[in-house]
Amino acid sequence: MRKINVGVAGLGRAFSLMAPSFAADPRVALVAAADPRPEARQRFAGEFRGAAFSSVEEMIAEKSVEAVYVATPHQLHAEHACLAAARGKHVLVEKPMALGLEECRAMIAAARAAGVALVVGHSHSFDLPILRTKKLLESGAFGPVRMITALDYTDFLYRPRRPEELDTARGGGAVFNQAAHQVDVVRLLGGSRVKSVCAHTGAWDPARPTEGAYACLLSFESGAFATLVYSGYAHFDSDEFCGWVGEDGLSKDPELYGVARKRLASSKNETALKADRDYGGSSFSQSGKSQFHPHFGPLVVSCERADLRPLPNGVMIYADGEKRLEPLPAPAVPRAGVIDELYGAIVEGRAPLHGGEWAMATLEVCLAMLRSAREQKEVALTSRTGSPT
Ligand SMILES: NC(=O)c1ccc[n+]([C@@H]2O[C@H](COP(=O)([O-])OP(=O)(O)OC[C@H]3O[C@@H](n4cnc5c(N)ncnc54)[C@H](O)[C@@H]3O)[C@@H](O)[C@H]2O)c1
């Protein structure tokens, strides 16, 4: 089997979530990484026997690297993706693709000019229950999608953060970081272009002055509409509605209520708290193997003749005459869908579902949410990018 040699830019939280996927998948090998944090480089060199550099430029220059996984903070995505493409390396870049649409266009152009693949992820629209729901919708058995309801209540805002993660102008807050998942999921299932956005956002904690919550109504060209609700204020946890299976498919202890908020409150130095828990830090621990599929909160897709509900163990179908679970086996490799698309694009010449134009359209919706909330009006989207295939 052809193996793709991957170099990692940024050994932080995103990398620690993808690392088990790279480690378990025979189609990829982690051969190099770059991060300014020595403790992260040291751990990477020990764990993967790969070359570890302090700069992305040096890592990208490494001959053995064929594809670069860009998992640096958002504001560096465009720079690192374009650098990689210019060196003829394929690119897998984390969500959100970038901070602005011009940066996205530059990334798409750089990949096209170099003839390399550009895949954007992980986002929760790679989750198998979402992809299976899309297939069920495409079968036509339930009629057209009419309405989607998505909600998620988490402790997002109280996880230890870099300063820019609490500043919307620099890509912080729930819209850039969490709507990037939720919008991606809803667009994939909505099945047509988003034509307008009406949103409200909430920034209720002056100590963490970015959006922690939003509510948004998306209208699709097909006439369907979707409601997206998110709160990261660490009170209600909507995993309660998902059988206490957490976002990454791991069972969760409901007794650990408020743990993120308590941990943050008891720490005097948020940067140190984060560094300690990050890859290479002294309290870092790799998540266990998930028995369930990851998810991004409760979701109901209402079609003309059924409601479909992706779950951590399958897709529940509530049709006119019956309800049944379309079961899915537990994931063998976490986030395997991301590698499927990367491998498909590089080795099998398949256009990725989550390519540059797709992800740019998701960012466009997120930016429209921020604008709609700021200007207190509905925002029409005029671009033709990212219509679902
Ligand atoms: N898909 C997901 O589930 C998911 C989860 C978390 C984060 N993310 C995304 O991943 C990206 C990184 O977020 P994170 O939470 O991992 O942040 P993080 O702060 O935990 O990690 C970022 C890492 O990049 C390193 N870094 C900073 N500047 C660098 C540079 N110039 N060159 C190389 N490395 C550099 C930092 O030292 C750090 O190790 C963000 O865009 C975020 O949205 C995605």
CSV table of C-alpha atoms and ligand atoms in Angstrom, one decimal:
chain,number,residue,atom,x,y,z
A,1,MET,CA,0.0,0.0,0.0
A,2,ARG,CA,1.3,3.5,-0.9
A,3,LYS,CA,2.0,5.3,2.4
A,4,ILE,CA,1.9,9.1,2.6
A,5,ASN,CA,4.6,10.8,4.6
A,6,VAL,CA,3.1,13.6,6.7
A,7,GLY,CA,4.8,16.5,8.4
A,8,VAL,CA,2.9,18.3,11.1
A,9,ALA,CA,3.0,22.1,11.6
A,10,GLY,CA,1.9,22.8,15.2
A,11,LEU,CA,1.9,20.1,17.9
A,12,GLY,CA,-1.0,21.4,20.0
A,13,ARG,CA,-4.5,20.3,21.0
A,14,ALA,CA,-5.6,19.7,17.4
A,15,PHE,CA,-2.6,17.5,16.7
A,16,SER,CA,-3.2,15.5,19.9
A,17,LEU,CA,-6.7,14.8,18.7
A,18,MET,CA,-5.5,13.7,15.2
A,19,ALA,CA,-2.4,11.9,16.4
A,20,PRO,CA,-4.2,8.5,17.2
A,21,SER,CA,-5.6,8.6,13.7
A,22,PHE,CA,-2.2,9.1,12.1
A,23,ALA,CA,-0.7,6.5,14.4
A,24,ALA,CA,-3.3,3.8,13.7
A,25,ASP,CA,-3.8,4.3,9.9
A,26,PRO,CA,-1.4,2.3,7.7
A,27,ARG,CA,-1.9,4.7,4.8
A,28,VAL,CA,0.0,7.5,6.5
A,29,ALA,CA,3.3,7.9,8.5
A,30,LEU,CA,4.3,10.9,10.6
A,31,VAL,CA,7.8,11.7,9.6
A,32,ALA,CA,8.4,15.2,10.8
A,33,ALA,CA,7.0,18.1,12.8
A,34,ALA,CA,7.5,21.7,13.7
A,35,ASP,CA,6.7,23.6,16.8
A,36,PRO,CA,8.4,26.3,18.8
A,37,ARG,CA,7.8,24.4,22.1
A,38,PRO,CA,10.8,22.2,22.9
A,39,GLU,CA,8.7,19.8,25.1
A,40,ALA,CA,6.3,19.1,22.2
A,41,ARG,CA,9.2,18.4,19.8
A,42,GLN,CA,10.8,16.1,22.3
A,43,ARG,CA,7.6,14.1,22.8
A,44,PHE,CA,7.0,13.9,19.0
A,45,ALA,CA,10.6,12.7,18.4
A,46,GLY,CA,10.2,10.0,21.1
A,47,GLU,CA,6.7,8.9,20.1
A,48,PHE,CA,7.0,8.9,16.3
A,49,ARG,CA,10.7,8.7,15.7
A,50,GLY,CA,10.3,11.7,13.3
A,51,ALA,CA,12.5,14.7,12.8
A,52,ALA,CA,11.4,17.7,14.9
A,53,PHE,CA,12.1,21.3,13.9
A,54,SER,CA,11.5,24.6,15.6
A,55,SER,CA,10.3,26.2,12.3
A,56,VAL,CA,7.7,25.2,9.8
A,57,GLU,CA,10.0,26.4,6.9
A,58,GLU,CA,12.7,23.9,8.0
A,59,MET,CA,10.2,21.1,8.3
A,60,ILE,CA,8.6,21.7,4.9
A,61,ALA,CA,12.1,21.7,3.3
A,62,GLU,CA,12.5,18.1,4.5
A,63,LYS,CA,12.5,15.9,1.4
A,64,SER,CA,10.7,13.0,2.9
A,65,VAL,CA,7.6,15.2,3.7
A,66,GLU,CA,4.9,14.7,1.1
A,67,ALA,CA,1.9,16.3,2.9
A,68,VAL,CA,1.7,18.9,5.6
A,69,TYR,CA,-0.9,18.8,8.3
A,70,VAL,CA,-1.3,22.5,9.3
A,71,ALA,CA,-2.5,22.6,12.9
A,72,THR,CA,-1.1,25.9,13.9
A,73,PRO,CA,-3.3,28.7,15.2
A,74,HIS,CA,-5.8,30.0,12.6
A,75,GLN,CA,-3.9,33.2,11.8
A,76,LEU,CA,-1.0,31.0,10.5
A,77,HIS,CA,-3.1,28.6,8.4
A,78,ALA,CA,-2.8,30.6,5.1
A,79,GLU,CA,0.9,31.3,5.5
A,80,HIS,CA,1.8,27.7,6.3
A,81,ALA,CA,-0.6,26.1,3.7
A,82,CYS,CA,0.8,28.4,1.0
A,83,LEU,CA,4.4,27.7,2.0
A,84,ALA,CA,3.7,23.9,1.8
A,85,ALA,CA,2.0,24.2,-1.6
A,86,ALA,CA,4.9,26.3,-2.9
A,87,ARG,CA,7.2,23.5,-2.0
A,88,GLY,CA,5.0,21.0,-3.8
A,89,LYS,CA,3.6,19.4,-0.6
A,90,HIS,CA,-0.1,18.4,-0.3
A,91,VAL,CA,-2.0,20.2,2.5
A,92,LEU,CA,-4.4,19.1,5.2
A,93,VAL,CA,-5.3,22.3,7.1
A,94,GLU,CA,-7.4,22.5,10.3
A,95,LYS,CA,-10.7,24.3,10.5
A,96,PRO,CA,-11.4,27.2,10.3
A,97,MET,CA,-9.6,27.3,7.0
A,98,ALA,CA,-8.3,30.8,7.7
A,99,LEU,CA,-9.5,34.1,9.1
A,100,GLY,CA,-10.7,35.7,5.9
A,101,LEU,CA,-11.9,34.9,2.4
A,102,GLU,CA,-8.9,36.5,0.7
A,103,GLU,CA,-6.6,34.1,2.6
A,104,CYS,CA,-8.8,31.2,1.5
A,105,ARG,CA,-8.6,32.3,-2.1
A,106,ALA,CA,-4.8,32.5,-1.8
A,107,MET,CA,-4.6,29.0,-0.4
A,108,ILE,CA,-6.8,27.5,-3.1
A,109,ALA,CA,-4.8,29.3,-5.8
A,110,ALA,CA,-1.5,28.1,-4.3
A,111,ALA,CA,-2.6,24.5,-4.2
A,112,ARG,CA,-4.0,24.7,-7.7
A,113,ALA,CA,-0.8,26.3,-9.1
A,114,ALA,CA,1.3,23.6,-7.5
A,115,GLY,CA,-1.0,20.8,-8.5
A,116,VAL,CA,-1.3,19.6,-4.9
A,117,ALA,CA,-4.3,18.4,-2.8
A,118,LEU,CA,-6.0,20.8,-0.3
A,119,VAL,CA,-8.2,19.2,2.3
A,120,VAL,CA,-9.7,21.1,5.2
A,121,GLY,CA,-10.4,19.3,8.4
A,122,HIS,CA,-11.0,17.8,10.8
A,123,SER,CA,-14.5,19.1,11.2
A,124,HIS,CA,-17.5,17.2,12.6
A,125,SER,CA,-18.9,16.9,9.1
A,126,PHE,CA,-16.4,14.1,8.6
A,127,ASP,CA,-18.1,12.0,11.3
A,128,LEU,CA,-19.5,8.8,10.0
A,129,PRO,CA,-23.1,9.3,11.3
A,130,ILE,CA,-23.2,12.6,9.4
A,131,LEU,CA,-21.9,11.0,6.2
A,132,ARG,CA,-24.3,8.1,6.6
A,133,THR,CA,-27.2,10.6,7.1
A,134,LYS,CA,-26.1,12.4,3.9
A,135,LYS,CA,-26.3,9.0,2.0
A,136,LEU,CA,-29.7,8.3,3.5
A,137,LEU,CA,-30.9,11.8,2.4
A,138,GLU,CA,-29.5,11.3,-1.1
A,139,SER,CA,-31.3,8.0,-1.4
A,140,GLY,CA,-34.5,10.1,-1.8
A,141,ALA,CA,-36.4,7.7,0.4
A,142,PHE,CA,-37.5,10.4,2.9
A,143,GLY,CA,-38.2,13.3,0.5
A,144,PRO,CA,-36.4,16.6,0.4
A,145,VAL,CA,-34.8,18.2,3.5
A,146,ARG,CA,-37.0,20.9,4.8
A,147,MET,CA,-35.5,21.9,8.2
A,148,ILE,CA,-32.5,21.1,10.3
A,149,THR,CA,-32.2,21.7,14.1
A,150,ALA,CA,-28.7,21.7,15.6
A,151,LEU,CA,-27.7,22.5,19.1
A,152,ASP,CA,-24.6,22.1,21.3
A,153,TYR,CA,-23.9,23.2,24.9
A,154,THR,CA,-20.3,22.8,26.0
A,155,ASP,CA,-17.6,24.2,28.2
A,156,PHE,CA,-15.8,25.6,25.2
A,157,LEU,CA,-15.1,29.1,26.6
A,158,TYR,CA,-13.6,27.8,29.9
A,159,ARG,CA,-10.9,25.5,28.5
A,160,PRO,CA,-7.5,27.1,28.9
A,161,ARG,CA,-6.9,29.4,25.9
A,162,ARG,CA,-4.3,31.4,24.1
A,163,PRO,CA,-5.0,35.2,24.4
A,164,GLU,CA,-6.1,35.5,20.7
A,165,GLU,CA,-8.7,32.7,21.3
A,166,LEU,CA,-10.6,35.2,23.4
A,167,ASP,CA,-10.4,38.0,20.8
A,168,THR,CA,-12.9,37.7,17.9
A,169,ALA,CA,-10.8,40.1,15.7
A,170,ARG,CA,-8.0,37.5,15.9
A,171,GLY,CA,-10.2,34.5,15.3
A,172,GLY,CA,-11.4,33.8,18.8
A,173,GLY,CA,-14.8,32.8,20.1
A,174,ALA,CA,-17.5,30.4,19.4
A,175,VAL,CA,-18.3,31.5,15.8
A,176,PHE,CA,-14.8,31.1,14.3
A,177,ASN,CA,-14.1,28.0,16.4
A,178,GLN,CA,-17.4,26.1,16.9
A,179,ALA,CA,-19.7,27.3,14.2
A,180,ALA,CA,-16.9,26.1,11.9
A,181,HIS,CA,-18.0,22.6,12.9
A,182,GLN,CA,-21.8,23.2,13.1
A,183,VAL,CA,-22.1,25.2,9.9
A,184,ASP,CA,-20.1,22.6,8.1
A,185,VAL,CA,-22.4,19.8,9.3
A,186,VAL,CA,-25.5,21.6,8.5
A,187,ARG,CA,-24.4,22.7,5.1
A,188,LEU,CA,-23.4,19.1,4.2
A,189,LEU,CA,-26.9,17.8,5.2
A,190,GLY,CA,-28.8,20.9,3.9
A,191,GLY,CA,-27.7,19.9,0.4
A,192,SER,CA,-27.9,23.3,-1.3
A,193,ARG,CA,-26.2,26.7,-1.1
A,194,VAL,CA,-26.8,28.9,2.0
A,195,LYS,CA,-28.4,32.0,0.7
A,196,SER,CA,-28.8,34.1,3.8
A,197,VAL,CA,-27.9,34.2,7.5
A,198,CYS,CA,-29.6,35.8,10.5
A,199,ALA,CA,-27.7,35.5,13.7
A,200,HIS,CA,-27.4,36.7,17.3
A,201,THR,CA,-24.2,36.2,19.3
A,202,GLY,CA,-23.6,36.5,23.1
A,203,ALA,CA,-20.5,37.6,24.9
A,204,TRP,CA,-21.6,37.5,28.5
A,205,ASP,CA,-18.4,37.1,30.4
A,206,PRO,CA,-16.3,40.3,30.5
A,207,ALA,CA,-13.3,38.2,31.6
A,208,ARG,CA,-13.5,36.2,28.4
A,209,PRO,CA,-14.7,38.9,26.0
A,210,THR,CA,-15.5,37.0,22.9
A,211,GLU,CA,-18.6,35.2,21.7
A,212,GLY,CA,-19.4,32.3,23.9
A,213,ALA,CA,-22.8,31.7,22.4
A,214,TYR,CA,-24.9,32.2,19.3
A,215,ALA,CA,-28.2,31.4,17.7
A,216,CYS,CA,-28.5,31.5,13.9
A,217,LEU,CA,-31.1,30.9,11.2
A,218,LEU,CA,-29.7,29.7,7.8
A,219,SER,CA,-31.8,29.8,4.7
A,220,PHE,CA,-30.9,27.5,1.8
A,221,GLU,CA,-31.5,28.1,-1.8
A,222,SER,CA,-33.7,24.9,-1.9
A,223,GLY,CA,-36.1,26.6,0.5
A,224,ALA,CA,-34.9,24.5,3.5
A,225,PHE,CA,-33.9,26.3,6.7
A,226,ALA,CA,-31.7,25.4,9.7
A,227,THR,CA,-31.5,26.6,13.3
A,228,LEU,CA,-28.1,26.5,14.9
A,229,VAL,CA,-27.7,27.1,18.7
A,230,TYR,CA,-24.5,27.0,20.6
A,231,SER,CA,-23.4,27.8,24.1
A,232,GLY,CA,-19.9,27.3,25.4
A,233,TYR,CA,-20.6,28.8,28.9
A,234,ALA,CA,-20.0,25.6,30.8
A,235,HIS,CA,-23.4,25.3,32.4
A,236,PHE,CA,-25.8,22.8,30.7
A,237,ASP,CA,-23.9,20.1,28.8
A,238,SER,CA,-25.9,18.8,25.8
A,239,ASP,CA,-24.0,15.5,25.9
A,240,GLU,CA,-26.8,14.7,28.4
A,241,PHE,CA,-29.0,14.4,25.3
A,242,CYS,CA,-26.4,12.2,23.6
A,243,GLY,CA,-26.3,9.4,26.2
A,244,TRP,CA,-23.4,11.1,27.9
A,245,VAL,CA,-21.1,10.4,24.9
A,246,GLY,CA,-18.8,13.4,24.5
A,247,GLU,CA,-17.7,15.2,21.4
A,248,ASP,CA,-14.9,12.7,20.7
A,249,GLY,CA,-17.1,9.6,21.1
A,250,LEU,CA,-15.9,8.8,24.6
A,251,SER,CA,-18.2,8.1,27.5
A,252,LYS,CA,-18.4,11.0,29.9
A,253,ASP,CA,-18.9,11.1,33.7
A,254,PRO,CA,-21.9,13.4,34.4
A,255,GLU,CA,-20.5,13.9,38.0
A,256,LEU,CA,-17.6,15.9,36.6
A,257,TYR,CA,-19.9,18.9,36.3
A,258,GLY,CA,-18.2,22.2,35.9
A,259,VAL,CA,-14.6,20.8,35.9
A,260,ALA,CA,-13.3,23.2,33.2
A,261,ARG,CA,-14.5,26.2,35.0
A,262,LYS,CA,-13.2,25.0,38.4
A,263,ARG,CA,-9.8,24.1,36.9
A,264,LEU,CA,-9.5,27.5,35.3
A,265,ALA,CA,-10.6,29.4,38.4
A,266,SER,CA,-8.0,27.6,40.5
A,267,SER,CA,-5.1,28.4,38.2
A,268,LYS,CA,-3.2,31.7,38.4
A,269,ASN,CA,-1.7,31.4,35.0
A,270,GLU,CA,-3.8,30.3,32.1
A,271,THR,CA,-0.9,30.1,29.7
A,272,ALA,CA,0.9,27.7,32.0
A,273,LEU,CA,-2.2,25.7,32.6
A,274,LYS,CA,-2.7,25.2,28.9
A,275,ALA,CA,1.0,24.4,28.3
A,276,ASP,CA,0.9,21.8,31.0
A,277,ARG,CA,-2.0,20.0,29.5
A,278,ASP,CA,-0.8,20.4,25.8
A,279,TYR,CA,1.1,17.7,23.9
A,280,GLY,CA,4.5,17.4,25.6
A,281,GLY,CA,3.3,19.1,28.8
A,282,SER,CA,3.6,17.4,32.2
A,283,SER,CA,-0.2,16.7,32.6
A,284,PHE,CA,-0.8,15.7,28.9
A,285,SER,CA,-2.8,12.6,28.5
A,286,GLN,CA,-3.9,11.0,25.3
A,287,SER,CA,-7.6,10.2,25.0
A,288,GLY,CA,-8.6,6.6,25.2
A,289,LYS,CA,-10.1,4.6,22.3
A,290,SER,CA,-13.7,5.7,21.5
A,291,GLN,CA,-16.5,3.2,21.4
A,292,PHE,CA,-18.8,5.6,19.8
A,293,HIS,CA,-18.6,8.0,16.9
A,294,PRO,CA,-17.8,11.7,17.6
A,295,HIS,CA,-20.6,14.2,17.3
A,296,PHE,CA,-21.3,17.9,17.6
A,297,GLY,CA,-24.4,17.9,19.7
A,298,PRO,CA,-28.0,16.8,19.1
A,299,LEU,CA,-29.1,17.2,15.5
A,300,VAL,CA,-32.4,16.5,13.7
A,301,VAL,CA,-32.8,16.6,10.0
A,302,SER,CA,-36.5,17.0,9.1
A,303,CYS,CA,-37.4,15.7,5.6
A,304,GLU,CA,-40.8,15.6,4.0
A,305,ARG,CA,-41.4,12.0,5.1
A,306,ALA,CA,-39.1,11.5,8.1
A,307,ASP,CA,-36.9,13.0,10.8
A,308,LEU,CA,-33.3,11.7,10.7
A,309,ARG,CA,-31.1,11.9,13.8
A,310,PRO,CA,-27.4,11.2,13.6
A,311,LEU,CA,-26.3,9.5,16.9
A,312,PRO,CA,-22.9,8.3,18.3
A,313,ASN,CA,-23.9,4.7,17.3
A,314,GLY,CA,-25.8,5.2,14.1
A,315,VAL,CA,-28.7,7.1,12.5
A,316,MET,CA,-32.1,7.1,14.0
A,317,ILE,CA,-34.9,7.3,11.4
A,318,TYR,CA,-38.3,8.4,12.5
A,319,ALA,CA,-40.4,7.7,9.3
A,320,ASP,CA,-44.2,7.9,8.7
A,321,GLY,CA,-44.9,4.3,9.7
A,322,GLU,CA,-41.9,3.2,11.8
A,323,LYS,CA,-38.9,4.3,13.7
A,324,ARG,CA,-35.6,2.4,13.5
A,325,LEU,CA,-31.9,2.7,14.1
A,326,GLU,CA,-29.5,2.3,11.2
A,327,PRO,CA,-26.6,1.1,13.3
A,328,LEU,CA,-22.9,1.9,12.6
A,329,PRO,CA,-20.1,-0.2,14.0
A,330,ALA,CA,-17.8,1.5,16.5
A,331,PRO,CA,-15.0,3.4,14.8
A,332,ALA,CA,-11.8,1.2,14.3
A,333,VAL,CA,-9.6,4.3,13.8
A,334,PRO,CA,-10.6,7.7,15.1
A,335,ARG,CA,-11.2,10.4,12.5
A,336,ALA,CA,-10.4,7.9,9.7
A,337,GLY,CA,-12.6,10.0,7.4
A,338,VAL,CA,-10.0,12.7,7.3
A,339,ILE,CA,-7.3,10.3,6.1
A,340,ASP,CA,-9.8,8.8,3.6
A,341,GLU,CA,-10.2,12.2,2.0
A,342,LEU,CA,-6.5,13.1,2.1
A,343,TYR,CA,-5.5,9.7,0.7
A,344,GLY,CA,-8.2,9.7,-1.9
A,345,ALA,CA,-7.1,13.2,-3.1
A,346,ILE,CA,-3.4,12.4,-3.2
A,347,VAL,CA,-3.3,8.7,-4.2
A,348,GLU,CA,-6.6,8.0,-6.0
A,349,GLY,CA,-7.1,11.5,-7.6
A,350,ARG,CA,-10.5,11.9,-6.0
A,351,ALA,CA,-11.8,15.4,-5.4
A,352,PRO,CA,-12.2,15.8,-1.6
A,353,LEU,CA,-15.6,16.6,-0.1
A,354,HIS,CA,-13.9,19.0,2.2
A,355,GLY,CA,-11.7,20.8,-0.3
A,356,GLY,CA,-10.7,24.5,-0.3
A,357,GLU,CA,-13.8,25.9,-1.9
A,358,TRP,CA,-16.1,23.9,0.4
A,359,ALA,CA,-14.3,25.2,3.5
A,360,MET,CA,-14.2,28.7,2.2
A,361,ALA,CA,-18.0,28.7,1.9
A,362,THR,CA,-18.3,27.5,5.5
A,363,LEU,CA,-16.1,30.4,6.6
A,364,GLU,CA,-18.2,32.7,4.5
A,365,VAL,CA,-21.3,31.6,6.5
A,366,CYS,CA,-19.4,32.1,9.8
A,367,LEU,CA,-18.3,35.6,8.8
A,368,ALA,CA,-21.8,36.4,7.8
A,369,MET,CA,-23.0,35.2,11.2
A,370,LEU,CA,-20.7,37.7,12.9
A,371,ARG,CA,-21.8,40.5,10.6
A,372,SER,CA,-25.5,39.7,11.0
A,373,ALA,CA,-25.1,39.8,14.8
A,374,ARG,CA,-23.1,43.0,14.6
A,375,GLU,CA,-25.4,44.9,12.2
A,376,GLN,CA,-28.6,43.3,13.5
A,377,LYS,CA,-29.9,42.3,10.1
A,378,GLU,CA,-30.1,39.4,7.8
A,379,VAL,CA,-27.1,39.0,5.6
A,380,ALA,CA,-27.5,37.6,2.0
A,381,LEU,CA,-24.6,35.5,0.6
A,382,THR,CA,-23.9,36.3,-3.0
A,383,SER,CA,-20.9,34.1,-3.8
A,384,ARG,CA,-21.3,30.9,-5.7
A,385,THR,CA,-18.6,29.0,-3.8
A,386,GLY,CA,-19.1,25.7,-2.1
A,387,SER,CA,-22.4,24.5,-3.4
A,388,PRO,CA,-22.7,20.9,-2.1
A,389,THR,CA,-22.1,18.2,-4.7
B,1,LIG,N1,-10.8,19.8,14.4
B,1,LIG,C1,-10.7,19.9,15.7
B,1,LIG,O1,-11.4,19.1,16.4
B,1,LIG,C2,-9.8,20.9,16.3
B,1,LIG,C3,-9.6,20.9,17.7
B,1,LIG,C4,-8.7,21.8,18.2
B,1,LIG,C5,-8.2,22.8,17.4
B,1,LIG,N2,-8.4,22.8,16.1
B,1,LIG,C6,-7.8,23.8,15.2
B,1,LIG,O2,-6.4,23.6,15.2
B,1,LIG,C7,-5.7,24.8,15.2
B,1,LIG,C8,-4.8,24.9,16.4
B,1,LIG,O3,-5.6,24.9,17.5
B,1,LIG,P1,-5.1,24.2,18.9
B,1,LIG,O4,-6.3,24.2,19.8
B,1,LIG,O5,-4.4,22.9,18.6
B,1,LIG,O6,-4.1,25.3,19.4
B,1,LIG,P2,-2.9,25.0,20.4
B,1,LIG,O7,-2.5,26.3,20.9
B,1,LIG,O8,-3.2,23.9,21.4
B,1,LIG,O9,-1.8,24.4,19.4
B,1,LIG,C9,-1.1,25.2,18.5
B,1,LIG,C10,0.3,24.7,18.4
B,1,LIG,O10,0.9,25.4,17.3
B,1,LIG,C11,2.2,25.8,17.8
B,1,LIG,N3,2.7,27.0,17.0
B,1,LIG,C12,2.4,28.3,17.3
B,1,LIG,N4,3.1,29.0,16.3
B,1,LIG,C13,3.7,28.2,15.5
B,1,LIG,C14,4.6,28.3,14.4
B,1,LIG,N5,4.9,29.5,13.9
B,1,LIG,N6,5.1,27.2,13.8
B,1,LIG,C15,4.8,26.0,14.3
B,1,LIG,N7,4.0,25.8,15.4
B,1,LIG,C16,3.5,26.8,16.0
B,1,LIG,C17,2.1,26.1,19.3
B,1,LIG,O11,3.3,26.0,20.0
B,1,LIG,C18,1.1,24.9,19.6
B,1,LIG,O12,1.8,23.7,20.0
B,1,LIG,C19,-6.8,25.9,15.2
B,1,LIG,O13,-7.0,26.4,13.9
B,1,LIG,C20,-8.0,25.2,15.7
B,1,LIG,O14,-9.2,25.7,15.2
B,1,LIG,C21,-9.2,21.9,15.5
